[in-house]
Structure formats: structure tokens, C-alpha cells
Coordinates of C-alpha atoms in Angstrom, one line a residue:
T1 CA -1.0 -6.8 -10.8
Y2 CA 2.6 -6.5 -9.5
T3 CA 4.3 -3.8 -11.5
G4 CA 7.7 -4.1 -10.4
T5 CA 8.7 -0.7 -11.8
G6 CA 11.2 -0.1 -9.2
N7 CA 13.3 2.8 -8.5
C8 CA 12.1 6.3 -10.2
Q9 CA 14.7 8.4 -9.0
G10 CA 15.9 10.8 -11.7
G11 CA 13.2 9.5 -14.0
T12 CA 10.5 11.5 -15.9
S13 CA 8.8 14.4 -13.8
V14 CA 5.3 13.2 -13.2
E15 CA 2.4 15.1 -11.3
F16 CA -1.1 14.0 -10.5
I17 CA -3.8 14.7 -8.1
I18 CA -5.7 12.1 -6.0
E19 CA -9.5 13.0 -5.6
D20 CA -12.6 11.5 -4.2
A21 CA -10.9 9.6 -1.6
T22 CA -10.9 9.3 2.3
F23 CA -7.4 10.4 3.4
V24 CA -6.0 9.0 6.7
T25 CA -2.8 11.1 7.0
M26 CA -1.5 10.1 10.5
A27 CA -0.3 13.5 10.7
P28 CA -1.5 15.7 13.9
A29 CA -4.7 17.5 13.5
S30 CA -4.6 17.1 9.5
R31 CA -7.7 16.8 7.5
A32 CA -7.5 16.2 3.7
E33 CA -9.8 16.0 0.6
S34 CA -7.2 15.9 -2.2
M35 CA -3.6 15.1 -2.5
L36 CA -0.9 16.6 -5.1
V37 CA 2.0 14.3 -6.0
R38 CA 5.0 15.9 -7.9
D39 CA 8.4 14.0 -8.7
G40 CA 7.8 11.3 -6.4
R41 CA 6.9 13.7 -3.2
I42 CA 3.8 14.9 -1.8
A43 CA 3.4 18.5 -3.0
A44 CA 0.1 19.4 -1.3
I45 CA -2.3 17.7 0.8
G46 CA -5.6 19.4 2.2
P47 CA -8.6 21.1 1.0
A48 CA -9.6 20.2 -2.7
A49 CA -9.6 23.8 -3.9
A50 CA -6.2 24.5 -2.6
V51 CA -4.7 21.5 -3.9
R52 CA -5.9 22.2 -7.4
A53 CA -4.4 25.7 -7.0
A54 CA -1.1 24.2 -6.4
A55 CA -0.9 21.9 -9.4
E56 CA 0.6 22.8 -12.5
P57 CA -2.0 23.4 -15.3
G58 CA -3.3 20.3 -16.8
A59 CA -2.1 18.0 -14.0
A60 CA -3.6 14.7 -14.3
V61 CA -6.2 13.8 -12.0
V62 CA -6.7 10.2 -10.4
R63 CA -10.4 9.8 -8.8
L64 CA -10.6 6.8 -6.4
D65 CA -14.5 6.4 -6.1
G66 CA -14.2 6.7 -2.3
A67 CA -11.4 4.6 -1.5
T68 CA -8.9 5.1 1.5
V69 CA -5.5 6.6 1.2
I70 CA -3.3 5.8 4.0
P71 CA 0.7 6.1 4.6
G72 CA 2.4 3.4 3.1
L73 CA 2.6 0.3 5.6
I74 CA 6.0 -0.4 7.0
D75 CA 6.9 -3.8 8.4
A76 CA 9.8 -3.0 10.8
H77 CA 11.1 -6.4 11.4
C78 CA 10.6 -9.2 8.8
H79 CA 13.0 -11.3 6.7
V80 CA 12.3 -9.9 3.3
L81 CA 14.7 -12.0 1.2
N82 CA 14.0 -15.2 3.4
I83 CA 10.3 -14.7 2.4
G84 CA 11.2 -15.0 -1.3
Y85 CA 13.8 -17.7 -0.7
L86 CA 11.7 -20.1 1.4
A87 CA 8.5 -19.6 -0.9
A88 CA 10.5 -21.7 -3.4
G89 CA 10.5 -24.6 -0.8
A90 CA 7.4 -26.8 0.5
D91 CA 4.7 -25.1 2.5
C92 CA 4.9 -27.3 5.5
S93 CA 2.4 -24.6 7.7
Q94 CA -0.7 -25.3 9.4
P95 CA -3.5 -25.7 8.5
A96 CA -2.0 -26.3 4.9
A97 CA -0.1 -29.5 6.4
P98 CA -2.4 -30.8 9.3
D99 CA -0.2 -33.8 10.3
I100 CA 3.3 -35.4 9.8
A101 CA 2.1 -37.2 6.9
A102 CA 1.1 -34.1 4.9
V103 CA 4.4 -32.7 5.6
Q104 CA 6.0 -35.7 4.2
T105 CA 3.7 -35.4 1.0
R106 CA 4.7 -31.6 0.6
L107 CA 8.5 -32.6 0.9
R108 CA 8.1 -35.4 -1.8
E109 CA 6.4 -32.9 -4.1
A110 CA 9.2 -30.3 -3.6
A111 CA 11.9 -32.8 -4.0
N112 CA 10.5 -33.2 -7.6
R113 CA 11.3 -29.8 -8.4
T114 CA 14.4 -28.8 -6.6
P115 CA 17.7 -28.7 -8.4
A116 CA 20.1 -31.6 -7.6
R117 CA 22.8 -29.6 -5.9
S118 CA 20.4 -28.0 -3.4
W119 CA 18.9 -29.4 -0.4
V120 CA 15.0 -30.1 -0.3
T121 CA 13.6 -27.6 1.9
G122 CA 10.1 -27.1 3.7
S123 CA 9.1 -24.4 6.1
G124 CA 6.3 -23.2 8.6
Y125 CA 5.5 -26.0 10.8
V126 CA 4.4 -25.6 14.4
E127 CA 4.8 -28.8 16.5
Y128 CA 1.8 -27.9 18.8
K129 CA -0.5 -27.4 15.7
L130 CA 0.4 -30.8 14.1
A131 CA -2.3 -33.5 14.7
E132 CA 0.7 -35.5 16.3
H133 CA 1.6 -32.5 18.7
R134 CA 5.3 -33.0 18.1
H135 CA 8.1 -32.1 16.0
P136 CA 8.7 -34.4 13.0
T137 CA 11.9 -36.5 13.3
R138 CA 14.8 -37.5 10.8
A139 CA 13.2 -40.9 10.5
D140 CA 9.8 -38.9 9.2
L141 CA 11.8 -36.9 6.9
D142 CA 14.1 -40.0 5.6
E143 CA 10.6 -41.6 4.7
A144 CA 9.8 -38.6 2.5
V145 CA 13.3 -37.9 1.0
P146 CA 15.5 -40.9 1.6
D147 CA 18.3 -40.2 -0.8
R148 CA 19.4 -36.6 -0.6
P149 CA 19.4 -33.9 2.3
A150 CA 16.3 -32.5 3.5
V151 CA 15.2 -30.0 6.1
V152 CA 12.1 -28.5 7.4
Y153 CA 12.2 -25.0 9.2
H154 CA 10.0 -24.3 12.2
T155 CA 7.8 -21.4 11.7
S156 CA 9.9 -19.4 14.3
L157 CA 13.0 -20.0 12.4
H158 CA 14.6 -21.1 15.9
A159 CA 14.4 -24.7 15.2
C160 CA 14.4 -27.0 12.2
V161 CA 14.5 -30.7 11.5
L162 CA 17.2 -32.4 9.3
N163 CA 16.9 -35.9 7.8
S164 CA 19.6 -38.5 8.0
A165 CA 21.5 -37.2 5.0
A166 CA 21.4 -33.7 5.9
L167 CA 22.8 -34.5 9.4
R168 CA 25.7 -36.2 7.7
E169 CA 26.3 -33.2 5.5
A170 CA 26.1 -30.6 8.1
G171 CA 28.6 -32.4 10.6
F172 CA 26.2 -33.7 13.1
A173 CA 26.5 -37.2 14.6
D174 CA 25.1 -39.2 17.7
G175 CA 26.8 -38.8 20.7
Q176 CA 28.2 -35.2 20.3
P177 CA 27.5 -32.6 23.0
D178 CA 25.1 -29.7 22.8
P179 CA 26.8 -26.6 21.7
P180 CA 26.7 -23.7 24.0
D181 CA 24.1 -21.8 22.0
G182 CA 21.7 -24.7 21.3
V183 CA 20.2 -27.9 21.9
L184 CA 20.3 -31.2 19.7
G185 CA 17.0 -33.2 19.9
R186 CA 17.4 -36.7 21.2
D187 CA 15.4 -39.7 21.6
G188 CA 15.5 -42.0 24.6
Q189 CA 18.5 -43.6 23.6
G190 CA 20.4 -40.5 23.0
R191 CA 20.3 -40.8 19.5
L192 CA 19.8 -37.5 17.4
T193 CA 16.2 -36.8 16.3
G194 CA 17.1 -34.5 13.5
V195 CA 15.8 -31.6 15.6
L196 CA 17.9 -28.3 16.1
F197 CA 17.3 -25.5 18.4
E198 CA 18.9 -22.1 18.1
G199 CA 22.4 -21.8 17.3
P200 CA 22.7 -25.0 15.3
M201 CA 19.6 -24.2 13.3
F202 CA 20.8 -20.6 12.5
R203 CA 24.1 -22.1 11.3
V204 CA 22.3 -24.7 9.0
F205 CA 20.0 -22.0 7.5
A206 CA 22.8 -19.2 6.9
D207 CA 24.9 -22.1 5.2
R208 CA 22.0 -23.1 3.0
L209 CA 21.1 -19.6 1.9
R210 CA 24.7 -18.8 1.4
H211 CA 25.1 -21.9 -1.0
D212 CA 22.1 -21.6 -2.7
L213 CA 22.4 -17.7 -3.7
A214 CA 25.9 -18.5 -4.7
D215 CA 24.7 -21.0 -6.9
M216 CA 22.3 -18.8 -8.6
D217 CA 23.2 -16.2 -11.3
A218 CA 22.2 -12.5 -11.0
A219 CA 18.9 -13.0 -12.6
A220 CA 17.8 -15.9 -10.4
R221 CA 18.8 -13.9 -7.3
G222 CA 16.8 -11.0 -8.8
R223 CA 13.8 -13.3 -8.9
V224 CA 14.1 -14.3 -5.3
V225 CA 14.1 -10.6 -4.5
R226 CA 11.3 -9.7 -6.7
R227 CA 9.2 -12.8 -5.3
A228 CA 9.4 -11.1 -2.2
G229 CA 8.8 -7.9 -3.1
Q230 CA 5.6 -8.8 -5.0
R231 CA 4.2 -10.5 -1.8
L232 CA 4.7 -7.6 0.2
A233 CA 3.5 -5.0 -2.3
A234 CA 0.4 -6.7 -2.5
L235 CA 0.0 -6.3 1.1
G236 CA 0.4 -2.6 0.9
I237 CA 3.9 -2.5 2.3
T238 CA 6.3 0.1 1.1
A239 CA 9.2 -0.2 3.3
A240 CA 10.5 -3.0 5.6
C241 CA 13.5 -3.7 7.8
D242 CA 15.1 -6.9 6.9
A243 CA 16.3 -8.2 10.2
D244 CA 18.4 -11.1 9.2
M245 CA 20.6 -9.0 6.7
R246 CA 23.9 -10.8 5.3
C247 CA 26.6 -9.6 3.1
Q248 CA 25.3 -11.9 0.4
T249 CA 21.8 -11.0 0.7
L250 CA 22.6 -7.2 0.8
A251 CA 24.8 -8.0 -2.3
A252 CA 21.5 -9.5 -4.1
Y253 CA 19.5 -6.4 -2.8
A254 CA 22.1 -4.0 -4.5
E255 CA 21.8 -5.9 -7.9
A256 CA 17.9 -5.7 -7.5
D257 CA 18.3 -1.7 -6.5
D258 CA 20.7 -1.2 -9.5
A259 CA 18.1 -2.8 -11.7
G260 CA 15.4 -0.6 -10.5
V261 CA 13.3 -3.5 -9.2
L262 CA 13.0 -2.9 -5.5
A263 CA 9.5 -2.7 -4.6
Q264 CA 10.1 -1.3 -1.1
R265 CA 12.5 0.8 0.8
I266 CA 14.7 -2.0 2.4
Y267 CA 16.5 -0.9 5.8
G268 CA 18.9 -3.8 6.7
L269 CA 19.9 -5.0 10.2
T270 CA 23.3 -6.8 9.4
V271 CA 23.8 -9.8 11.4
H272 CA 26.5 -9.1 14.0
D273 CA 29.1 -11.5 12.9
E274 CA 29.2 -9.9 9.5
V275 CA 29.4 -6.3 10.3
D276 CA 33.2 -6.4 9.5
E277 CA 32.6 -7.8 6.0
L278 CA 29.9 -5.1 5.8
I279 CA 32.1 -2.4 6.4
R280 CA 34.9 -3.7 4.0
S281 CA 32.3 -4.1 1.4
G282 CA 31.6 -0.5 1.2
L283 CA 27.8 -1.2 1.3
Q284 CA 27.2 0.4 4.7
G285 CA 24.9 3.2 5.1
R286 CA 22.3 4.7 2.8
R287 CA 23.0 3.2 -0.6
S288 CA 20.0 4.9 -2.1
G289 CA 16.3 5.8 -1.5
R290 CA 15.4 2.2 -1.8
L291 CA 18.5 0.4 0.3
A292 CA 20.1 1.1 3.4
A293 CA 22.2 -0.9 5.8
Q294 CA 22.7 1.2 9.1
A295 CA 22.1 -1.3 11.7
V296 CA 23.3 -4.4 13.2
K297 CA 21.2 -7.4 14.5
I298 CA 22.2 -9.4 17.6
W299 CA 20.3 -12.3 19.1
A300 CA 20.0 -12.3 22.9
D301 CA 17.9 -15.3 23.4
G302 CA 15.8 -17.8 21.7
G303 CA 12.0 -17.7 20.5
M304 CA 8.7 -17.5 22.2
S305 CA 7.1 -20.2 19.7
S306 CA 9.9 -22.5 20.1
R307 CA 9.9 -22.3 23.9
T308 CA 13.6 -21.2 23.9
A309 CA 13.2 -17.4 24.9
A310 CA 15.4 -16.9 28.1
I311 CA 13.0 -16.5 31.2
H312 CA 13.3 -16.6 34.9
G313 CA 11.8 -19.9 35.9
T314 CA 11.0 -23.0 33.7
Y315 CA 8.7 -23.7 30.8
P316 CA 6.0 -26.3 31.8
V317 CA 6.0 -27.4 28.2
P318 CA 8.7 -29.1 26.0
P319 CA 11.5 -28.6 25.6
F320 CA 11.4 -27.6 29.1
G321 CA 14.4 -25.6 30.7
S322 CA 14.5 -21.8 30.9
G323 CA 15.6 -21.1 27.4
I324 CA 18.8 -20.0 25.6
L325 CA 20.9 -17.2 26.2
Y326 CA 23.6 -16.5 23.3
F327 CA 26.0 -14.2 25.3
T328 CA 27.0 -13.6 28.7
P329 CA 26.3 -9.9 30.1
A330 CA 29.7 -8.9 29.9
E331 CA 29.9 -10.2 26.3
L332 CA 26.8 -8.5 25.2
T333 CA 27.5 -5.3 26.8
A334 CA 30.8 -5.3 25.0
M335 CA 29.4 -5.8 21.7
V336 CA 26.8 -3.2 22.1
R337 CA 29.3 -0.7 23.0
D338 CA 31.5 -1.6 20.1
F339 CA 29.0 -1.4 17.6
A340 CA 27.4 1.9 19.0
A341 CA 31.0 3.3 18.8
R342 CA 31.1 2.5 15.1
G343 CA 27.8 4.6 14.5
L344 CA 25.8 1.5 14.1
Q345 CA 22.0 1.3 15.3
V346 CA 21.9 -1.8 17.7
C347 CA 18.8 -4.2 17.5
I348 CA 18.6 -6.8 19.7
H349 CA 16.4 -9.8 19.5
A350 CA 15.2 -10.4 23.0
Q351 CA 11.7 -12.3 23.9
G352 CA 12.1 -13.7 27.5
D353 CA 12.1 -11.4 30.6
R354 CA 15.6 -12.6 31.5
A355 CA 16.9 -11.9 28.2
I356 CA 15.4 -8.6 28.1
E357 CA 16.9 -7.7 31.7
I358 CA 20.3 -8.2 30.3
V359 CA 19.7 -6.4 27.2
L360 CA 18.4 -3.5 29.1
D361 CA 21.6 -3.6 31.3
A362 CA 23.8 -3.4 28.3
Y363 CA 22.1 -0.3 26.9
A364 CA 22.0 1.4 30.2
Q365 CA 25.8 1.1 30.4
T366 CA 26.4 2.0 26.8
L367 CA 24.0 4.8 26.9
A368 CA 25.3 6.4 30.1
Q369 CA 27.1 9.0 28.0
A370 CA 24.4 9.5 25.6
P371 CA 21.1 9.3 27.6
A372 CA 18.8 10.3 24.7
N373 CA 19.8 7.1 22.5
P374 CA 20.4 9.2 19.4
R375 CA 20.9 5.9 17.6
R376 CA 17.7 4.7 18.7
H377 CA 19.0 1.3 19.6
R378 CA 16.0 -1.2 19.8
I379 CA 14.5 -4.1 21.3
E380 CA 13.2 -6.5 18.6
H381 CA 9.8 -8.6 19.7
G382 CA 10.0 -7.6 23.7
G383 CA 7.5 -10.6 24.3
A384 CA 7.8 -10.8 28.0
M385 CA 8.7 -7.2 28.8
Y386 CA 7.1 -7.3 31.9
P387 CA 6.0 -3.7 34.0
A388 CA 9.4 -3.2 35.6
L389 CA 11.5 -3.8 32.4
T390 CA 8.8 -1.4 30.6
T391 CA 9.6 1.3 33.0
R392 CA 13.4 0.6 32.6
A393 CA 13.0 0.7 28.7
A394 CA 11.0 3.9 28.8
R395 CA 13.6 5.5 30.9
L396 CA 16.4 4.5 28.5
R397 CA 14.0 5.7 25.5
I398 CA 14.5 2.4 24.0
P399 CA 12.1 1.8 21.0
V400 CA 10.5 -1.7 20.7
V401 CA 9.6 -3.4 17.4
S402 CA 6.9 -6.1 18.0
Q403 CA 4.5 -8.3 16.4
P404 CA 1.0 -8.0 17.1
G405 CA 0.0 -10.8 14.6
F406 CA 1.9 -13.2 16.6
L407 CA -1.4 -13.3 19.1
S408 CA -3.7 -14.7 16.4
G409 CA -1.0 -17.0 14.9
L410 CA 1.0 -18.1 18.0
G411 CA -0.9 -16.9 20.8
D412 CA -2.4 -20.3 22.0
G413 CA 1.2 -21.8 22.1
F414 CA 2.1 -18.6 24.3
A415 CA -0.8 -19.2 26.7
E416 CA 0.3 -22.8 27.2
A417 CA 4.0 -21.7 27.9
F418 CA 3.1 -18.7 30.2
G419 CA 0.4 -19.5 31.9
D420 CA -0.8 -16.8 34.3
Q421 CA 1.8 -14.4 32.8
A422 CA 0.4 -14.7 29.5
D423 CA -1.8 -11.5 29.8
Q424 CA 1.4 -9.5 30.3
L425 CA 2.9 -10.6 27.1
Y426 CA 3.0 -8.0 24.1
A427 CA 1.7 -5.3 26.4
F428 CA 1.4 -2.8 23.6
R429 CA -0.9 -0.2 25.5
S430 CA 1.3 -0.4 28.6
W431 CA 4.4 0.3 26.4
Q432 CA 2.9 3.3 24.5
R433 CA 1.4 4.6 27.9
A434 CA 5.0 4.4 29.3
G435 CA 6.3 6.6 26.5
I436 CA 7.8 3.9 24.5
T437 CA 7.7 4.1 20.7
V438 CA 6.4 0.9 19.4
A439 CA 6.8 -0.2 15.8
G440 CA 4.5 -3.0 14.2
S441 CA 5.9 -5.8 12.2
S442 CA 5.4 -9.4 11.1
D443 CA 8.8 -11.4 11.6
A444 CA 7.7 -12.8 8.3
P445 CA 8.0 -15.7 7.3
V446 CA 7.5 -16.7 11.0
I447 CA 3.8 -15.6 10.3
T448 CA 1.8 -13.9 7.6
P449 CA 3.2 -10.5 6.6
D450 CA 0.0 -9.2 6.2
P451 CA 0.0 -5.8 8.4
L452 CA -3.8 -5.8 8.5
T453 CA -3.7 -9.0 10.5
G454 CA -1.4 -7.1 12.7
I455 CA -3.7 -4.3 13.3
R456 CA -6.6 -6.5 13.8
D457 CA -4.6 -8.3 16.6
A458 CA -3.3 -5.2 18.2
I459 CA -7.1 -4.2 18.6
L460 CA -8.6 -7.8 19.5
R461 CA -5.6 -9.6 21.0
R462 CA -7.5 -12.7 20.2
T463 CA -5.9 -16.2 19.6
A464 CA -6.9 -18.7 17.0
A465 CA -8.8 -20.5 19.9
G466 CA -10.8 -17.1 20.7
Q467 CA -8.7 -16.7 24.0
V468 CA -7.9 -12.9 24.7
I469 CA -4.5 -12.4 25.7
G470 CA -4.3 -9.1 27.7
P471 CA -7.6 -7.5 27.3
D472 CA -6.3 -4.3 29.1
E473 CA -3.5 -4.2 26.4
R474 CA -6.0 -3.8 23.4
L475 CA -5.1 -0.7 21.4
A476 CA -7.7 1.8 19.6
A477 CA -7.6 1.4 15.8
R478 CA -5.8 4.7 15.1
D479 CA -2.9 3.6 17.7
A480 CA -2.7 0.3 16.0
L481 CA -2.3 1.9 12.6
A482 CA 0.4 4.1 13.9
L483 CA 2.4 1.0 14.6
Y484 CA 2.7 0.2 10.9
T485 CA 3.3 3.9 9.8
A486 CA 4.6 6.5 12.3
G487 CA 6.4 3.9 14.5
G488 CA 8.1 2.1 11.7
S489 CA 9.3 5.2 10.1
Y490 CA 11.0 6.3 13.5
V491 CA 12.9 3.1 14.2
M492 CA 14.4 3.1 10.7
H493 CA 15.1 6.7 11.0
R494 CA 13.1 8.0 8.3
E495 CA 10.2 9.8 10.1
T496 CA 10.9 13.0 8.2
E497 CA 10.2 11.1 4.8
I498 CA 7.7 8.5 5.5
G499 CA 5.0 7.6 8.0
S500 CA 2.4 10.1 7.4
L501 CA 1.1 12.0 4.3
E502 CA 2.5 15.5 4.7
P503 CA 3.8 17.9 2.1
G504 CA 7.4 17.2 1.4
K505 CA 7.3 13.8 2.3
L506 CA 8.0 10.9 -0.1
A507 CA 4.9 9.8 -1.9
D508 CA 4.6 6.4 -0.3
F509 CA 1.0 5.4 0.2
T510 CA -1.3 2.5 0.1
V511 CA -5.1 2.5 -1.1
L512 CA -7.6 0.3 0.5
D513 CA -11.1 -0.3 -0.5
R514 CA -12.2 0.6 3.0
N515 CA -11.0 2.6 6.1
P516 CA -9.5 0.4 8.7
L517 CA -10.4 3.2 11.4
S518 CA -14.3 3.1 10.8
V519 CA -14.9 -0.7 10.2
G520 CA -15.2 -3.1 12.9
P521 CA -12.0 -4.9 14.0
E522 CA -13.1 -8.3 12.7
Q523 CA -13.5 -6.7 9.1
I524 CA -10.0 -5.3 8.7
T525 CA -8.4 -8.3 7.4
G526 CA -11.0 -8.3 4.9
I527 CA -10.1 -5.0 3.5
Q528 CA -8.6 -5.1 0.2
V529 CA -5.3 -3.3 -1.0
L530 CA -6.3 -1.6 -4.3
A531 CA -2.7 0.0 -4.9
T532 CA 0.7 0.4 -3.3
V533 CA 2.8 3.3 -4.1
V534 CA 6.5 4.0 -3.5
D535 CA 7.9 7.5 -5.0
G536 CA 4.6 8.1 -6.7
T537 CA 4.8 4.9 -8.8
P538 CA 2.6 2.1 -8.0
T539 CA 4.4 -1.2 -7.0
Y540 CA 1.0 -2.9 -7.0
R541 CA -2.4 -2.2 -8.3
T542 CA -5.6 -3.6 -9.3
G543 CA -7.2 -3.1 -12.6
S544 CA -9.5 -0.4 -11.1
I545 CA -6.8 2.0 -10.1
A546 CA -4.9 3.8 -13.1
F547 CA -1.8 6.3 -12.2
P548 CA 0.0 8.3 -14.8
E549 CA 2.8 6.5 -16.5
T550 CA 6.3 7.7 -15.3

């Protein structure tokens, strides 16, 4: 049950003891039998007798019948509002839509429920998972939706397909050249196929999201936020970095925050070209305990699954080439310096080794006078951060926010695209051994936002087809869980408040029916979330768990 209770700050004082549970505190040398929650914080945790002695007389007792309590799970890079937004469209993912005919069917169904002023939208396809092993085209979409604009987004959100009506409305025409930051798909005669890569795709998505949010009233925008929050809360997630924050989406979060219905702590990475607007809006900084916008997001290159990440060499698979770089080294360095000077944490999407090299160059120049990296400037993803690049990132103290769940969800495509170098992709163990702080995330809606999938994949590193990518990079279970607890709290500057179960920290925790550190890795994704708690108040719980009312 999603409770949607939202923010309890300043609410009624509540105190309760949790007993009969296994506690995984993720704190150094910490063992616990019981935990006391008071006014939204952990007041005590440890031996049962000591916790009861610290409680007020008559404090409620919540017995969990042997369930496991872990720190609230943190997704340090996803697209929270996009999850709610795209969920209203057609699910064109695989295996739900195994071929292009199924994609067409789902678009027809979506057209029947889409308001007349909005484009028909689908998302989630991967061309190498479709039976045809290709992208859909404008002609395919025209067959499904002939009389109004339609778009289907690639699961990476680095490519999309438009039908003919959408191409016209978005201003694309046969014969126009590729823009500097992207590629337009073409057939053998040079006619647009409707497939857009990188920059053109981003502009289409941003325009549609902006239009559709503006067309909604506050209640409808709140439903989008709540839909995303409900999905994440049911997966045990108590905090998330939204890696595609725009001023309009931040305003929607602020509305939800004011209404007390934010189910997670949202840390916004504002898109780089909207930072000036963010500062003018007055929403910069920590707005409340649930909402902050203190970071900037820059894209250095394309995506791994769209084969547009900027690499040294060339891809052996379509669309071939060496990927897309969004900025020259000088441009990127100037941006990093400017944003850092404004006090913002800089978070740069970099997947290919060529892009990561340029990003590290920019950080090295920016951090020459601040070698400890006090703002914790980050690399997002870091897929092809090979050993020499790992050494540089560690020396610069650059944290990496990455996605273990890519290995099962997209790993077979990575193996096809990177060949012999695939074992060096997403080298979590090497990164940690080098001293890099690594945070776990999903990049949802690119893949499932389920952190248990990410924890399993960090341990097993097994693709959907059964190939193990980088067996030497497998993590122990505790280290995998740390990606989604301590690692996530560090990269969002909240390690003193969340990420472990310790006295004085916020009472953000997740209740599971089994301990992820004691079951086999293959069993981790079968663990059930029984409750998700933020500020001591459940945002999700099953009927078997009862907490005191606030």
C-alpha cells in the first residue's frame, strides 16, 4: 500500500521501538537488536535493553517477526519525474513488445487514451532486442498513428523515433544536415527515417515534457510526481537524485513538497542550460528536508546502449562511428569552472573512454586550487573508465555514480559493441580498490528502478544471455549494498543524515522479508519490500506491517 503521507516535518511527535528484526546498519562495527525512532530520527539503536531504557514510558513497539531492516535505499541517478511522465504512455520495452508489430499495437492503444493536444508517446524499446534487430521507422509509426504526432523513446533516452506528423511539427525535413550534437537517421535515398540520436532527441523530449506539464493543472502535475514516488517507494527507495531536473519539473516537485506528498528526498541535478533560470527562480539550494537543487548536470557524450558514447576507435555495430561529444575540451572546462565558481556540484554524464578523459581533464584544471574536491564533482555512469582513467579519477577524488543493473538489462548489447574490452566496463571493484566512492543507481526509466536488481548485478555481473562481464569486478554483497546506501548519501552531501542506521540520523529505512547479505545472489531480486519509511513515517507498507500514526 502506498501511503503517500509525505512530509512530517513539524508534525505530531511520534516515538516507537522496532524489535524482533535483523538490522543491517551499514555503520562500522555496529550490531543492533532494536531501534528507537523519535520525532523522525533514530534516537537509539543497539541492545534491546538499552534501547528500551532510552525510550519514553509507553512508547509503541513494532515487532517485525524476523524481517530485516536496512538503511533506506538511495538511487543516486535516475529521472524521477520522467518515470511518472512516461508511465502514462505506451510500454514499448522488451519483452513486453517483442517486435515492431507489438510496438505498433501498443501505440494504437495509447492513442485512444492520449489527450488530443498531446503527442502519442511510447518508450523503452531497444533495437537489438526487437525481433527485427533494428529501430522502428517513421513508416512503422505512421501505420500505427497516421493522423497525429507520435514518438517512441529508446530505453537509453539517447535516441527516439518520430512519425511523419511529429517530424513536421518538430521542424525536421528531408535534406537538412545533421546538427553538431547529433545524428538524423536516413534511408538509402537520404530520406529521414524518423530516428533521432542525441541532441535532437533531447530537444524533442524536453519540448514535449515542457508542453505537457504546462498543459496540466497543479493536481495533474501532482499525480505525475505521486505516480513516480509510488513506484520508487514500493521498491524501498527513500532518496533519489533526479538527473534531468529542469526548472519546470523542479516547480512540480515544489508543488508536491508544499502539499506534503513527496515520497522520497529529491536531490536535483539541474540541466546545464537552465542554471541561470534556476538561480532566478529562488529554488536553488536545499528547499526543505525533501527537496534540494544544488547540482548541475552536463552531458559530455552519448549512451552505451545507443552506441553513441564517445570512444577511442570505432564501434563494430550500428550506427558505427566513434560516438558523440557535446562540447570541445575548452568549452567543457569553461563550463565546469563557471558552475564550480557558483558553488554548484558538477555532475557530468560520461560513458566512453574518450569522453571520460576529457571530463577528467576539465576537473583537473578546475580542481587545481581545490584538490580535495570539496563540492564532490561527479562522473555519471563512467562505463568505459578503464584502468588509467580510474587512477586519474581516484587521484582527483571524483566519485562515480553508476548503474550495476545495466549489466543484466543491457549487457549483451555492451558485449557486442565493446568486444574484448567489455570485461573492463563498469569496473566497480577496481574503482573501489582505487579509493573511488561509487554510488549505485538505475538511470530509470532506462532500466528498472529496482535497487535489488542493481545489488544482484553488482555481485553476479551476468547478462540476460548468461555471459559474465568482468568476473574480476564482482562485489561482495555488503559492498554492493553500500552502493545504494553509504555511497548514495555521500554523492548527495547527506552522509551525516542518511545512508546508515545510527543515532541522530534521519529515520529513513527499508524493511525486507529477507536479509540481502545472507541469501544467495540469485535470490536477491525475489526479496520483498515490506515497508519503506522516511522521517519515521511509512511511504509504502504491506498489510503485515503496522506503524504508529503521526
